[in-house]
Amino acid sequence: MLHRKTYHVKDLQGEIEAHTDVYHNLDENSQKILRSLEGSDDAVLLQRRLDNMNFKWSELRKKSLNIRSHLEASSDQWKRLHLSLQELLVWLQLKDDELSRQAPIGGDFPAVQKQNDVHRAFKRELKTKEPVIMSTLETVRIFLTEQPLEGLEKLYQEPRELPPEERAQNVTRLLRKQAEEVNTEWEKLNLHSADWQRKIDETLERLQELQEATDELDLKLRQAEVIKGSWQPVGDLLIDSLQDHLEKVKALRGEIAPLKENVSHVNDLARQLTTLGIQLSPYNLSTLEDLNTRWKLLQ
């Protein structure tokens, strides 16, 4: 556990500091005794014991220094991860705001096509950022599960009366909470982007269908208007040609009768777009009004 490891390190360092003077005094006294026993078997035995003591003391100090270095490295890594997660949360919020500003959907094909281009560039940004986010979250996961966190309680700005154990637990909770927020906001942003792309795709499809339907109706209306425009004014007709004129009118009515379905189809498509919350552009509205007016004049 975090607090146990922290106390073990402090205990070890305290023991070393407390016994430093004892060690040096013992070493000095032992050297004096060695000099007095020089050449005897006792001197050899004492030297071995001194060498063994010096080796253990040296190893103990190395262990203490290594642990201290490891603690500092863990603290530095926590700071970097904490900062990285903060930066990612800010970036995710900015991107979500940017995506929201891409709405509302346009009211004609060119406008929505431009929105589609903008959003595709936006998705490329997300794709580029994804490895950074996934790598950071994985690093945090490993750090929380495998890396010792001794000493991290010093980094958490809480009232000093909190015990080290609680401050350390707060540090861990904060890092885990940030990682969870990054993961949640990342998933929400991708869902938001996917929903927006679906709306763009659906709108493009429907606007394309409307464009094709209006083009077809416009062509058929023009053809009928050309035929009607070739007729002589009724006031200029001779009595002998009236019957022929009536036949032409009757024939034209037969030809334009199917156009009623085209007109209804165009108007239905426009209503469907409005039902989906898509406000048609002034150009599209003007085109629809023009087609309906021309149709009424032909009848």
PDB file of C-alpha atoms in Angstrom, residues 64-214:
ATOM      1  CA  SER A  64      18.268   4.554   0.349  1.00  0.00           C
ATOM      2  CA  LEU A  65      19.538   6.766  -2.487  1.00  0.00           C
ATOM      3  CA  ASN A  66      17.945   4.534  -5.127  1.00  0.00           C
ATOM      4  CA  ILE A  67      14.611   4.660  -3.353  1.00  0.00           C
ATOM      5  CA  ARG A  68      14.815   8.440  -3.088  1.00  0.00           C
ATOM      6  CA  SER A  69      15.599   8.710  -6.809  1.00  0.00           C
ATOM      7  CA  HIS A  70      12.719   6.387  -7.610  1.00  0.00           C
ATOM      8  CA  LEU A  71      10.354   8.479  -5.510  1.00  0.00           C
ATOM      9  CA  GLU A  72      11.436  11.642  -7.291  1.00  0.00           C
ATOM     10  CA  ALA A  73      10.973   9.950 -10.678  1.00  0.00           C
ATOM     11  CA  SER A  74       7.486   8.775  -9.678  1.00  0.00           C
ATOM     12  CA  SER A  75       6.587  12.269  -8.529  1.00  0.00           C
ATOM     13  CA  ASP A  76       7.857  13.790 -11.775  1.00  0.00           C
ATOM     14  CA  GLN A  77       5.881  11.276 -13.807  1.00  0.00           C
ATOM     15  CA  TRP A  78       2.730  12.007 -11.817  1.00  0.00           C
ATOM     16  CA  LYS A  79       3.158  15.719 -12.483  1.00  0.00           C
ATOM     17  CA  ARG A  80       3.601  15.085 -16.214  1.00  0.00           C
ATOM     18  CA  LEU A  81       0.550  12.818 -16.375  1.00  0.00           C
ATOM     19  CA  HIS A  82      -1.530  15.266 -14.346  1.00  0.00           C
ATOM     20  CA  LEU A  83      -0.588  18.101 -16.715  1.00  0.00           C
ATOM     21  CA  SER A  84      -1.122  15.957 -19.821  1.00  0.00           C
ATOM     22  CA  LEU A  85      -4.615  14.971 -18.695  1.00  0.00           C
ATOM     23  CA  GLN A  86      -5.478  18.599 -17.938  1.00  0.00           C
ATOM     24  CA  GLU A  87      -4.324  19.649 -21.406  1.00  0.00           C
ATOM     25  CA  LEU A  88      -6.316  16.845 -23.038  1.00  0.00           C
ATOM     26  CA  LEU A  89      -9.480  17.863 -21.180  1.00  0.00           C
ATOM     27  CA  VAL A  90      -9.075  21.452 -22.386  1.00  0.00           C
ATOM     28  CA  TRP A  91      -8.444  20.254 -25.957  1.00  0.00           C
ATOM     29  CA  LEU A  92     -11.495  17.981 -25.892  1.00  0.00           C
ATOM     30  CA  GLN A  93     -13.727  20.811 -24.676  1.00  0.00           C
ATOM     31  CA  LEU A  94     -12.402  23.158 -27.370  1.00  0.00           C
ATOM     32  CA  LYS A  95     -13.009  20.545 -30.059  1.00  0.00           C
ATOM     33  CA  ASP A  96     -16.533  19.860 -28.840  1.00  0.00           C
ATOM     34  CA  ASP A  97     -17.272  23.598 -28.957  1.00  0.00           C
ATOM     35  CA  GLU A  98     -15.769  23.774 -32.443  1.00  0.00           C
ATOM     36  CA  LEU A  99     -17.941  20.876 -33.591  1.00  0.00           C
ATOM     37  CA  SER A 100     -21.071  22.495 -32.146  1.00  0.00           C
ATOM     38  CA  ARG A 101     -20.322  25.665 -34.107  1.00  0.00           C
ATOM     39  CA  GLN A 102     -20.468  23.687 -37.368  1.00  0.00           C
ATOM     40  CA  ALA A 103     -24.260  23.484 -36.924  1.00  0.00           C
ATOM     41  CA  PRO A 104     -26.902  24.209 -38.088  1.00  0.00           C
ATOM     42  CA  ILE A 105     -27.006  22.194 -41.268  1.00  0.00           C
ATOM     43  CA  GLY A 106     -27.061  24.184 -44.513  1.00  0.00           C
ATOM     44  CA  GLY A 107     -30.095  24.620 -46.734  1.00  0.00           C
ATOM     45  CA  ASP A 108     -28.646  23.758 -50.136  1.00  0.00           C
ATOM     46  CA  PHE A 109     -26.252  21.224 -51.606  1.00  0.00           C
ATOM     47  CA  PRO A 110     -23.156  23.490 -51.987  1.00  0.00           C
ATOM     48  CA  ALA A 111     -23.459  24.731 -48.388  1.00  0.00           C
ATOM     49  CA  VAL A 112     -23.764  21.233 -46.939  1.00  0.00           C
ATOM     50  CA  GLN A 113     -20.948  19.976 -49.162  1.00  0.00           C
ATOM     51  CA  LYS A 114     -18.737  22.683 -47.668  1.00  0.00           C
ATOM     52  CA  GLN A 115     -19.796  21.594 -44.166  1.00  0.00           C
ATOM     53  CA  ASN A 116     -18.899  18.049 -45.131  1.00  0.00           C
ATOM     54  CA  ASP A 117     -15.406  19.142 -46.184  1.00  0.00           C
ATOM     55  CA  VAL A 118     -14.942  21.051 -42.921  1.00  0.00           C
ATOM     56  CA  HIS A 119     -16.068  18.083 -40.852  1.00  0.00           C
ATOM     57  CA  ARG A 120     -13.836  15.650 -42.725  1.00  0.00           C
ATOM     58  CA  ALA A 121     -10.870  17.854 -41.848  1.00  0.00           C
ATOM     59  CA  PHE A 122     -12.123  17.875 -38.238  1.00  0.00           C
ATOM     60  CA  LYS A 123     -12.259  14.063 -38.192  1.00  0.00           C
ATOM     61  CA  ARG A 124      -8.691  13.904 -39.482  1.00  0.00           C
ATOM     62  CA  GLU A 125      -7.671  15.984 -36.448  1.00  0.00           C
ATOM     63  CA  LEU A 126      -9.401  13.498 -34.162  1.00  0.00           C
ATOM     64  CA  LYS A 127      -7.678  10.611 -35.912  1.00  0.00           C
ATOM     65  CA  THR A 128      -4.308  12.288 -35.450  1.00  0.00           C
ATOM     66  CA  LYS A 129      -4.981  12.964 -31.757  1.00  0.00           C
ATOM     67  CA  GLU A 130      -6.285   9.480 -30.985  1.00  0.00           C
ATOM     68  CA  PRO A 131      -2.858   7.794 -30.462  1.00  0.00           C
ATOM     69  CA  VAL A 132      -1.841  10.561 -28.043  1.00  0.00           C
ATOM     70  CA  ILE A 133      -5.003  10.140 -25.979  1.00  0.00           C
ATOM     71  CA  MET A 134      -4.849   6.341 -25.963  1.00  0.00           C
ATOM     72  CA  SER A 135      -1.156   6.360 -25.044  1.00  0.00           C
ATOM     73  CA  THR A 136      -1.708   8.806 -22.180  1.00  0.00           C
ATOM     74  CA  LEU A 137      -4.608   6.801 -20.769  1.00  0.00           C
ATOM     75  CA  GLU A 138      -2.606   3.578 -20.996  1.00  0.00           C
ATOM     76  CA  THR A 139       0.368   5.221 -19.267  1.00  0.00           C
ATOM     77  CA  VAL A 140      -1.903   6.411 -16.466  1.00  0.00           C
ATOM     78  CA  ARG A 141      -3.392   2.932 -16.130  1.00  0.00           C
ATOM     79  CA  ILE A 142       0.045   1.340 -15.821  1.00  0.00           C
ATOM     80  CA  PHE A 143       1.224   4.039 -13.434  1.00  0.00           C
ATOM     81  CA  LEU A 144      -1.749   3.527 -11.123  1.00  0.00           C
ATOM     82  CA  THR A 145      -1.515  -0.262 -11.120  1.00  0.00           C
ATOM     83  CA  GLU A 146       2.210  -0.973 -11.245  1.00  0.00           C
ATOM     84  CA  GLN A 147       4.272   2.055 -10.242  1.00  0.00           C
ATOM     85  CA  PRO A 148       4.953   2.799  -6.560  1.00  0.00           C
ATOM     86  CA  LEU A 149       3.480   6.150  -5.572  1.00  0.00           C
ATOM     87  CA  GLU A 150       5.494   6.883  -2.438  1.00  0.00           C
ATOM     88  CA  GLY A 151       5.758  10.555  -1.624  1.00  0.00           C
ATOM     89  CA  LEU A 152       2.951  11.733  -3.911  1.00  0.00           C
ATOM     90  CA  GLU A 153       1.043  13.064  -0.934  1.00  0.00           C
ATOM     91  CA  LYS A 154       3.421  16.050  -1.018  1.00  0.00           C
ATOM     92  CA  LEU A 155       2.048  17.092  -4.399  1.00  0.00           C
ATOM     93  CA  TYR A 156      -1.583  17.369  -3.399  1.00  0.00           C
ATOM     94  CA  GLN A 157      -2.535  20.832  -2.184  1.00  0.00           C
ATOM     95  CA  GLU A 158      -4.748  19.987   0.741  1.00  0.00           C
ATOM     96  CA  PRO A 159      -4.769  21.444   4.265  1.00  0.00           C
ATOM     97  CA  ARG A 160      -1.643  20.311   6.056  1.00  0.00           C
ATOM     98  CA  GLU A 161      -3.691  18.695   8.845  1.00  0.00           C
ATOM     99  CA  LEU A 162      -4.610  15.875   6.466  1.00  0.00           C
ATOM    100  CA  PRO A 163      -2.505  12.775   7.166  1.00  0.00           C
ATOM    101  CA  PRO A 164      -0.039  11.678   4.445  1.00  0.00           C
ATOM    102  CA  GLU A 165      -2.083   8.542   3.757  1.00  0.00           C
ATOM    103  CA  GLU A 166      -5.212  10.548   2.917  1.00  0.00           C
ATOM    104  CA  ARG A 167      -3.301  13.060   0.795  1.00  0.00           C
ATOM    105  CA  ALA A 168      -1.729  10.201  -1.157  1.00  0.00           C
ATOM    106  CA  GLN A 169      -5.122   8.595  -1.701  1.00  0.00           C
ATOM    107  CA  ASN A 170      -6.453  11.940  -2.934  1.00  0.00           C
ATOM    108  CA  VAL A 171      -3.618  12.150  -5.447  1.00  0.00           C
ATOM    109  CA  THR A 172      -4.484   8.705  -6.778  1.00  0.00           C
ATOM    110  CA  ARG A 173      -8.187   9.515  -6.951  1.00  0.00           C
ATOM    111  CA  LEU A 174      -7.490  12.777  -8.765  1.00  0.00           C
ATOM    112  CA  LEU A 175      -5.363  11.094 -11.417  1.00  0.00           C
ATOM    113  CA  ARG A 176      -7.891   8.307 -11.912  1.00  0.00           C
ATOM    114  CA  LYS A 177     -10.773  10.810 -12.065  1.00  0.00           C
ATOM    115  CA  GLN A 178      -8.970  12.885 -14.696  1.00  0.00           C
ATOM    116  CA  ALA A 179      -8.274   9.788 -16.788  1.00  0.00           C
ATOM    117  CA  GLU A 180     -11.925   8.736 -16.585  1.00  0.00           C
ATOM    118  CA  GLU A 181     -13.029  12.234 -17.626  1.00  0.00           C
ATOM    119  CA  VAL A 182     -10.674  12.219 -20.608  1.00  0.00           C
ATOM    120  CA  ASN A 183     -11.955   8.813 -21.695  1.00  0.00           C
ATOM    121  CA  THR A 184     -15.601   9.880 -21.277  1.00  0.00           C
ATOM    122  CA  GLU A 185     -15.155  13.190 -23.110  1.00  0.00           C
ATOM    123  CA  TRP A 186     -13.237  11.463 -25.906  1.00  0.00           C
ATOM    124  CA  GLU A 187     -16.055   8.962 -26.424  1.00  0.00           C
ATOM    125  CA  LYS A 188     -18.673  11.742 -26.307  1.00  0.00           C
ATOM    126  CA  LEU A 189     -16.749  13.793 -28.865  1.00  0.00           C
ATOM    127  CA  ASN A 190     -16.521  10.850 -31.247  1.00  0.00           C
ATOM    128  CA  LEU A 191     -20.241  10.126 -30.864  1.00  0.00           C
ATOM    129  CA  HIS A 192     -21.018  13.805 -31.458  1.00  0.00           C
ATOM    130  CA  SER A 193     -18.861  13.741 -34.580  1.00  0.00           C
ATOM    131  CA  ALA A 194     -20.478  10.538 -35.850  1.00  0.00           C
ATOM    132  CA  ASP A 195     -23.987  11.952 -35.316  1.00  0.00           C
ATOM    133  CA  TRP A 196     -23.067  15.131 -37.170  1.00  0.00           C
ATOM    134  CA  GLN A 197     -21.588  13.151 -40.062  1.00  0.00           C
ATOM    135  CA  ARG A 198     -24.760  11.065 -40.316  1.00  0.00           C
ATOM    136  CA  LYS A 199     -26.852  14.224 -40.488  1.00  0.00           C
ATOM    137  CA  ILE A 200     -24.570  15.674 -43.166  1.00  0.00           C
ATOM    138  CA  ASP A 201     -24.727  12.470 -45.217  1.00  0.00           C
ATOM    139  CA  GLU A 202     -28.509  12.222 -44.936  1.00  0.00           C
ATOM    140  CA  THR A 203     -28.968  15.890 -45.818  1.00  0.00           C
ATOM    141  CA  LEU A 204     -26.632  15.651 -48.800  1.00  0.00           C
ATOM    142  CA  GLU A 205     -28.550  12.652 -50.077  1.00  0.00           C
ATOM    143  CA  ARG A 206     -31.920  14.377 -49.722  1.00  0.00           C
ATOM    144  CA  LEU A 207     -30.700  17.668 -51.181  1.00  0.00           C
ATOM    145  CA  GLN A 208     -29.170  15.794 -54.104  1.00  0.00           C
ATOM    146  CA  GLU A 209     -32.513  14.085 -54.644  1.00  0.00           C
ATOM    147  CA  LEU A 210     -34.295  17.454 -54.466  1.00  0.00           C
ATOM    148  CA  GLN A 211     -31.812  18.979 -56.908  1.00  0.00           C
ATOM    149  CA  GLU A 212     -32.306  16.172 -59.408  1.00  0.00           C
ATOM    150  CA  ALA A 213     -36.093  16.377 -59.053  1.00  0.00           C
ATOM    151  CA  THR A 214     -36.162  20.158 -59.559  1.00  0.00           C
TER     152      THR A 214
END
